């Protein structure tokens, strides 16, 4: 009697570098890391090229850098941190989401503080009177 669960489904959702879970050799695991390293270096070099050349339309440079940064994060998550959508990676995905939330809160709070910093400062004439 079948329970509807396909056992071959797990082997499809392995991250590069997780071949050891399916009996992969050291060479297969190393190839996953080398592929990730190559992609990371390529994306980094592309970012420097986009930022330092006049061949790219100037207003599109920030958008291109953001897209390349997101791709870089994806490469690191998949090839080095081995985060996939598999059932055994639920805790990893939740930890990643919590980390992203914390980074967003710290960044947003810092930007909010910096944008309101001028309003909260004492006027310059009062500062000058205090120094006399």
mmCIF file with all atom_site columns, C-alpha atoms in Angstrom:
data_model
loop_
_atom_site.group_PDB
_atom_site.id
_atom_site.type_symbol
_atom_site.label_atom_id
_atom_site.label_alt_id
_atom_site.label_comp_id
_atom_site.label_asym_id
_atom_site.label_entity_id
_atom_site.label_seq_id
_atom_site.pdbx_PDB_ins_code
_atom_site.Cartn_x
_atom_site.Cartn_y
_atom_site.Cartn_z
_atom_site.occupancy
_atom_site.B_iso_or_equiv
_atom_site.pdbx_formal_charge
_atom_site.auth_seq_id
_atom_site.auth_comp_id
_atom_site.auth_asym_id
_atom_site.auth_atom_id
_atom_site.pdbx_PDB_model_num
ATOM 1   C CA . UNK A 1 1   ? 0.000  0.000  0.000   1.00 0.00 ? 1   UNK A CA 1
ATOM 2   C CA . UNK A 1 2   ? 1.421  3.359  -1.024  1.00 0.00 ? 2   UNK A CA 1
ATOM 3   C CA . UNK A 1 3   ? 1.280  6.316  1.329   1.00 0.00 ? 3   UNK A CA 1
ATOM 4   C CA . UNK A 1 4   ? 1.647  8.815  -1.522  1.00 0.00 ? 4   UNK A CA 1
ATOM 5   C CA . UNK A 1 5   ? 5.177  9.768  -0.548  1.00 0.00 ? 5   UNK A CA 1
ATOM 6   C CA . UNK A 1 6   ? 7.760  9.490  -3.283  1.00 0.00 ? 6   UNK A CA 1
ATOM 7   C CA . UNK A 1 7   ? 11.121 8.512  -1.790  1.00 0.00 ? 7   UNK A CA 1
ATOM 8   C CA . UNK A 1 8   ? 13.009 9.746  -4.846  1.00 0.00 ? 8   UNK A CA 1
ATOM 9   C CA . UNK A 1 9   ? 11.721 13.266 -4.179  1.00 0.00 ? 9   UNK A CA 1
ATOM 10  C CA . UNK A 1 10  ? 14.359 13.858 -1.470  1.00 0.00 ? 10  UNK A CA 1
ATOM 11  C CA . UNK A 1 11  ? 17.263 13.277 -3.831  1.00 0.00 ? 11  UNK A CA 1
ATOM 12  C CA . UNK A 1 12  ? 16.001 15.969 -6.199  1.00 0.00 ? 12  UNK A CA 1
ATOM 13  C CA . UNK A 1 13  ? 16.059 18.742 -3.584  1.00 0.00 ? 13  UNK A CA 1
ATOM 14  C CA . UNK A 1 14  ? 19.676 18.463 -2.463  1.00 0.00 ? 14  UNK A CA 1
ATOM 15  C CA . UNK A 1 15  ? 21.799 21.569 -2.412  1.00 0.00 ? 15  UNK A CA 1
ATOM 16  C CA . UNK A 1 16  ? 25.157 21.504 -4.176  1.00 0.00 ? 16  UNK A CA 1
ATOM 17  C CA . UNK A 1 17  ? 27.643 20.112 -1.676  1.00 0.00 ? 17  UNK A CA 1
ATOM 18  C CA . UNK A 1 18  ? 25.042 17.860 -0.005  1.00 0.00 ? 18  UNK A CA 1
ATOM 19  C CA . UNK A 1 19  ? 25.874 14.933 -2.268  1.00 0.00 ? 19  UNK A CA 1
ATOM 20  C CA . UNK A 1 20  ? 27.327 13.113 0.743   1.00 0.00 ? 20  UNK A CA 1
ATOM 21  C CA . UNK A 1 21  ? 23.756 12.576 1.944   1.00 0.00 ? 21  UNK A CA 1
ATOM 22  C CA . UNK A 1 22  ? 23.152 10.447 -1.137  1.00 0.00 ? 22  UNK A CA 1
ATOM 23  C CA . UNK A 1 23  ? 26.520 8.704  -1.061  1.00 0.00 ? 23  UNK A CA 1
ATOM 24  C CA . UNK A 1 24  ? 28.349 11.192 -3.286  1.00 0.00 ? 24  UNK A CA 1
ATOM 25  C CA . UNK A 1 25  ? 32.121 11.197 -3.390  1.00 0.00 ? 25  UNK A CA 1
ATOM 26  C CA . UNK A 1 26  ? 34.484 13.847 -2.089  1.00 0.00 ? 26  UNK A CA 1
ATOM 27  C CA . UNK A 1 27  ? 35.071 14.977 -5.665  1.00 0.00 ? 27  UNK A CA 1
ATOM 28  C CA . UNK A 1 28  ? 31.358 15.642 -6.193  1.00 0.00 ? 28  UNK A CA 1
ATOM 29  C CA . UNK A 1 29  ? 31.205 17.683 -2.986  1.00 0.00 ? 29  UNK A CA 1
ATOM 30  C CA . UNK A 1 30  ? 34.324 19.648 -3.899  1.00 0.00 ? 30  UNK A CA 1
ATOM 31  C CA . UNK A 1 31  ? 32.883 20.331 -7.357  1.00 0.00 ? 31  UNK A CA 1
ATOM 32  C CA . UNK A 1 32  ? 29.828 21.909 -5.702  1.00 0.00 ? 32  UNK A CA 1
ATOM 33  C CA . UNK A 1 33  ? 32.020 24.232 -3.635  1.00 0.00 ? 33  UNK A CA 1
ATOM 34  C CA . UNK A 1 34  ? 34.262 25.109 -6.587  1.00 0.00 ? 34  UNK A CA 1
ATOM 35  C CA . UNK A 1 35  ? 31.190 25.886 -8.712  1.00 0.00 ? 35  UNK A CA 1
ATOM 36  C CA . UNK A 1 36  ? 29.872 28.160 -5.953  1.00 0.00 ? 36  UNK A CA 1
ATOM 37  C CA . UNK A 1 37  ? 33.253 29.854 -5.642  1.00 0.00 ? 37  UNK A CA 1
ATOM 38  C CA . UNK A 1 38  ? 33.409 30.401 -9.398  1.00 0.00 ? 38  UNK A CA 1
ATOM 39  C CA . UNK A 1 39  ? 29.936 31.931 -9.471  1.00 0.00 ? 39  UNK A CA 1
ATOM 40  C CA . UNK A 1 40  ? 30.716 34.140 -6.476  1.00 0.00 ? 40  UNK A CA 1
ATOM 41  C CA . UNK A 1 41  ? 33.938 35.408 -8.069  1.00 0.00 ? 41  UNK A CA 1
ATOM 42  C CA . UNK A 1 42  ? 32.140 36.003 -11.389 1.00 0.00 ? 42  UNK A CA 1
ATOM 43  C CA . UNK A 1 43  ? 29.356 37.985 -9.699  1.00 0.00 ? 43  UNK A CA 1
ATOM 44  C CA . UNK A 1 44  ? 31.870 40.023 -7.682  1.00 0.00 ? 44  UNK A CA 1
ATOM 45  C CA . UNK A 1 45  ? 33.938 40.822 -10.771 1.00 0.00 ? 45  UNK A CA 1
ATOM 46  C CA . UNK A 1 46  ? 30.778 41.770 -12.649 1.00 0.00 ? 46  UNK A CA 1
ATOM 47  C CA . UNK A 1 47  ? 29.791 44.136 -9.824  1.00 0.00 ? 47  UNK A CA 1
ATOM 48  C CA . UNK A 1 48  ? 33.163 45.870 -9.951  1.00 0.00 ? 48  UNK A CA 1
ATOM 49  C CA . UNK A 1 49  ? 32.955 46.067 -13.741 1.00 0.00 ? 49  UNK A CA 1
ATOM 50  C CA . UNK A 1 50  ? 29.458 47.601 -13.656 1.00 0.00 ? 50  UNK A CA 1
ATOM 51  C CA . UNK A 1 51  ? 30.490 50.138 -11.015 1.00 0.00 ? 51  UNK A CA 1
ATOM 52  C CA . UNK A 1 52  ? 33.716 51.148 -12.711 1.00 0.00 ? 52  UNK A CA 1
ATOM 53  C CA . UNK A 1 53  ? 32.861 51.349 -16.391 1.00 0.00 ? 53  UNK A CA 1
ATOM 54  C CA . UNK A 1 54  ? 31.176 53.874 -18.625 1.00 0.00 ? 54  UNK A CA 1
ATOM 55  C CA . UNK A 1 55  ? 29.726 51.126 -20.827 1.00 0.00 ? 55  UNK A CA 1
ATOM 56  C CA . UNK A 1 56  ? 26.667 50.755 -18.577 1.00 0.00 ? 56  UNK A CA 1
ATOM 57  C CA . UNK A 1 57  ? 23.893 53.360 -18.594 1.00 0.00 ? 57  UNK A CA 1
ATOM 58  C CA . UNK A 1 58  ? 24.633 55.415 -15.441 1.00 0.00 ? 58  UNK A CA 1
ATOM 59  C CA . UNK A 1 59  ? 21.102 55.499 -13.901 1.00 0.00 ? 59  UNK A CA 1
ATOM 60  C CA . UNK A 1 60  ? 20.896 51.701 -14.093 1.00 0.00 ? 60  UNK A CA 1
ATOM 61  C CA . UNK A 1 61  ? 24.065 51.051 -12.072 1.00 0.00 ? 61  UNK A CA 1
ATOM 62  C CA . UNK A 1 62  ? 22.393 50.967 -8.604  1.00 0.00 ? 62  UNK A CA 1
ATOM 63  C CA . UNK A 1 63  ? 19.712 48.574 -9.875  1.00 0.00 ? 63  UNK A CA 1
ATOM 64  C CA . UNK A 1 64  ? 22.337 46.343 -11.480 1.00 0.00 ? 64  UNK A CA 1
ATOM 65  C CA . UNK A 1 65  ? 24.377 46.270 -8.259  1.00 0.00 ? 65  UNK A CA 1
ATOM 66  C CA . UNK A 1 66  ? 21.316 45.329 -6.193  1.00 0.00 ? 66  UNK A CA 1
ATOM 67  C CA . UNK A 1 67  ? 20.438 42.518 -8.621  1.00 0.00 ? 67  UNK A CA 1
ATOM 68  C CA . UNK A 1 68  ? 24.016 41.225 -8.557  1.00 0.00 ? 68  UNK A CA 1
ATOM 69  C CA . UNK A 1 69  ? 24.076 41.402 -4.731  1.00 0.00 ? 69  UNK A CA 1
ATOM 70  C CA . UNK A 1 70  ? 20.862 39.370 -4.499  1.00 0.00 ? 70  UNK A CA 1
ATOM 71  C CA . UNK A 1 71  ? 22.299 36.815 -6.920  1.00 0.00 ? 71  UNK A CA 1
ATOM 72  C CA . UNK A 1 72  ? 25.467 36.688 -4.803  1.00 0.00 ? 72  UNK A CA 1
ATOM 73  C CA . UNK A 1 73  ? 23.379 36.000 -1.676  1.00 0.00 ? 73  UNK A CA 1
ATOM 74  C CA . UNK A 1 74  ? 21.549 33.232 -3.528  1.00 0.00 ? 74  UNK A CA 1
ATOM 75  C CA . UNK A 1 75  ? 24.829 31.593 -4.537  1.00 0.00 ? 75  UNK A CA 1
ATOM 76  C CA . UNK A 1 76  ? 26.074 31.682 -0.943  1.00 0.00 ? 76  UNK A CA 1
ATOM 77  C CA . UNK A 1 77  ? 22.809 30.330 0.459   1.00 0.00 ? 77  UNK A CA 1
ATOM 78  C CA . UNK A 1 78  ? 22.663 27.408 -1.953  1.00 0.00 ? 78  UNK A CA 1
ATOM 79  C CA . UNK A 1 79  ? 26.293 26.442 -2.540  1.00 0.00 ? 79  UNK A CA 1
ATOM 80  C CA . UNK A 1 80  ? 27.857 27.193 0.853   1.00 0.00 ? 80  UNK A CA 1
ATOM 81  C CA . UNK A 1 81  ? 25.035 27.201 3.434   1.00 0.00 ? 81  UNK A CA 1
ATOM 82  C CA . UNK A 1 82  ? 23.081 24.438 1.640   1.00 0.00 ? 82  UNK A CA 1
ATOM 83  C CA . UNK A 1 83  ? 19.701 26.052 2.259   1.00 0.00 ? 83  UNK A CA 1
ATOM 84  C CA . UNK A 1 84  ? 17.018 24.429 0.135   1.00 0.00 ? 84  UNK A CA 1
ATOM 85  C CA . UNK A 1 85  ? 13.277 23.949 0.353   1.00 0.00 ? 85  UNK A CA 1
ATOM 86  C CA . UNK A 1 86  ? 13.597 20.364 1.573   1.00 0.00 ? 86  UNK A CA 1
ATOM 87  C CA . UNK A 1 87  ? 11.701 19.215 4.655   1.00 0.00 ? 87  UNK A CA 1
ATOM 88  C CA . UNK A 1 88  ? 14.932 18.802 6.641   1.00 0.00 ? 88  UNK A CA 1
ATOM 89  C CA . UNK A 1 89  ? 15.889 22.456 6.050   1.00 0.00 ? 89  UNK A CA 1
ATOM 90  C CA . UNK A 1 90  ? 12.876 24.056 7.739   1.00 0.00 ? 90  UNK A CA 1
ATOM 91  C CA . UNK A 1 91  ? 14.943 25.234 10.720  1.00 0.00 ? 91  UNK A CA 1
ATOM 92  C CA . UNK A 1 92  ? 17.599 26.679 8.414   1.00 0.00 ? 92  UNK A CA 1
ATOM 93  C CA . UNK A 1 93  ? 15.004 28.654 6.474   1.00 0.00 ? 93  UNK A CA 1
ATOM 94  C CA . UNK A 1 94  ? 13.414 29.938 9.691   1.00 0.00 ? 94  UNK A CA 1
ATOM 95  C CA . UNK A 1 95  ? 16.823 30.962 11.058  1.00 0.00 ? 95  UNK A CA 1
ATOM 96  C CA . UNK A 1 96  ? 17.574 32.735 7.789   1.00 0.00 ? 96  UNK A CA 1
ATOM 97  C CA . UNK A 1 97  ? 14.225 34.563 7.880   1.00 0.00 ? 97  UNK A CA 1
ATOM 98  C CA . UNK A 1 98  ? 14.869 35.627 11.488  1.00 0.00 ? 98  UNK A CA 1
ATOM 99  C CA . UNK A 1 99  ? 18.330 36.879 10.533  1.00 0.00 ? 99  UNK A CA 1
ATOM 100 C CA . UNK A 1 100 ? 16.895 38.881 7.637   1.00 0.00 ? 100 UNK A CA 1
ATOM 101 C CA . UNK A 1 101 ? 14.280 40.360 9.984   1.00 0.00 ? 101 UNK A CA 1
ATOM 102 C CA . UNK A 1 102 ? 16.963 41.433 12.471  1.00 0.00 ? 102 UNK A CA 1
ATOM 103 C CA . UNK A 1 103 ? 19.096 43.004 9.712   1.00 0.00 ? 103 UNK A CA 1
ATOM 104 C CA . UNK A 1 104 ? 16.064 44.892 8.373   1.00 0.00 ? 104 UNK A CA 1
ATOM 105 C CA . UNK A 1 105 ? 15.160 46.154 11.857  1.00 0.00 ? 105 UNK A CA 1
ATOM 106 C CA . UNK A 1 106 ? 18.701 47.331 12.591  1.00 0.00 ? 106 UNK A CA 1
ATOM 107 C CA . UNK A 1 107 ? 19.054 48.970 9.169   1.00 0.00 ? 107 UNK A CA 1
ATOM 108 C CA . UNK A 1 108 ? 15.616 50.605 9.322   1.00 0.00 ? 108 UNK A CA 1
ATOM 109 C CA . UNK A 1 109 ? 16.184 51.823 12.869  1.00 0.00 ? 109 UNK A CA 1
ATOM 110 C CA . UNK A 1 110 ? 19.570 53.267 11.961  1.00 0.00 ? 110 UNK A CA 1
ATOM 111 C CA . UNK A 1 111 ? 18.135 55.072 8.947   1.00 0.00 ? 111 UNK A CA 1
ATOM 112 C CA . UNK A 1 112 ? 15.255 56.418 11.057  1.00 0.00 ? 112 UNK A CA 1
ATOM 113 C CA . UNK A 1 113 ? 17.660 57.686 13.728  1.00 0.00 ? 113 UNK A CA 1
ATOM 114 C CA . UNK A 1 114 ? 19.918 59.316 11.152  1.00 0.00 ? 114 UNK A CA 1
ATOM 115 C CA . UNK A 1 115 ? 17.003 61.012 9.387   1.00 0.00 ? 115 UNK A CA 1
ATOM 116 C CA . UNK A 1 116 ? 15.717 62.506 12.673  1.00 0.00 ? 116 UNK A CA 1
ATOM 117 C CA . UNK A 1 117 ? 19.134 63.350 14.121  1.00 0.00 ? 117 UNK A CA 1
ATOM 118 C CA . UNK A 1 118 ? 19.049 66.987 13.052  1.00 0.00 ? 118 UNK A CA 1
ATOM 119 C CA . UNK A 1 119 ? 15.669 67.602 14.736  1.00 0.00 ? 119 UNK A CA 1
ATOM 120 C CA . UNK A 1 120 ? 16.882 66.266 18.077  1.00 0.00 ? 120 UNK A CA 1
ATOM 121 C CA . UNK A 1 121 ? 20.065 68.326 18.285  1.00 0.00 ? 121 UNK A CA 1
ATOM 122 C CA . UNK A 1 122 ? 20.392 71.442 20.391  1.00 0.00 ? 122 UNK A CA 1
ATOM 123 C CA . UNK A 1 123 ? 20.489 74.704 18.374  1.00 0.00 ? 123 UNK A CA 1
ATOM 124 C CA . UNK A 1 124 ? 24.003 75.938 17.660  1.00 0.00 ? 124 UNK A CA 1
ATOM 125 C CA . UNK A 1 125 ? 23.588 79.253 19.525  1.00 0.00 ? 125 UNK A CA 1
ATOM 126 C CA . UNK A 1 126 ? 22.754 77.367 22.743  1.00 0.00 ? 126 UNK A CA 1
ATOM 127 C CA . UNK A 1 127 ? 25.796 75.139 22.281  1.00 0.00 ? 127 UNK A CA 1
ATOM 128 C CA . UNK A 1 128 ? 27.996 78.219 21.849  1.00 0.00 ? 128 UNK A CA 1
ATOM 129 C CA . UNK A 1 129 ? 26.578 79.785 25.050  1.00 0.00 ? 129 UNK A CA 1
ATOM 130 C CA . UNK A 1 130 ? 27.364 76.608 27.005  1.00 0.00 ? 130 UNK A CA 1
ATOM 131 C CA . UNK A 1 131 ? 31.012 76.719 25.931  1.00 0.00 ? 131 UNK A CA 1
ATOM 132 C CA . UNK A 1 132 ? 31.611 80.243 27.365  1.00 0.00 ? 132 UNK A CA 1
#
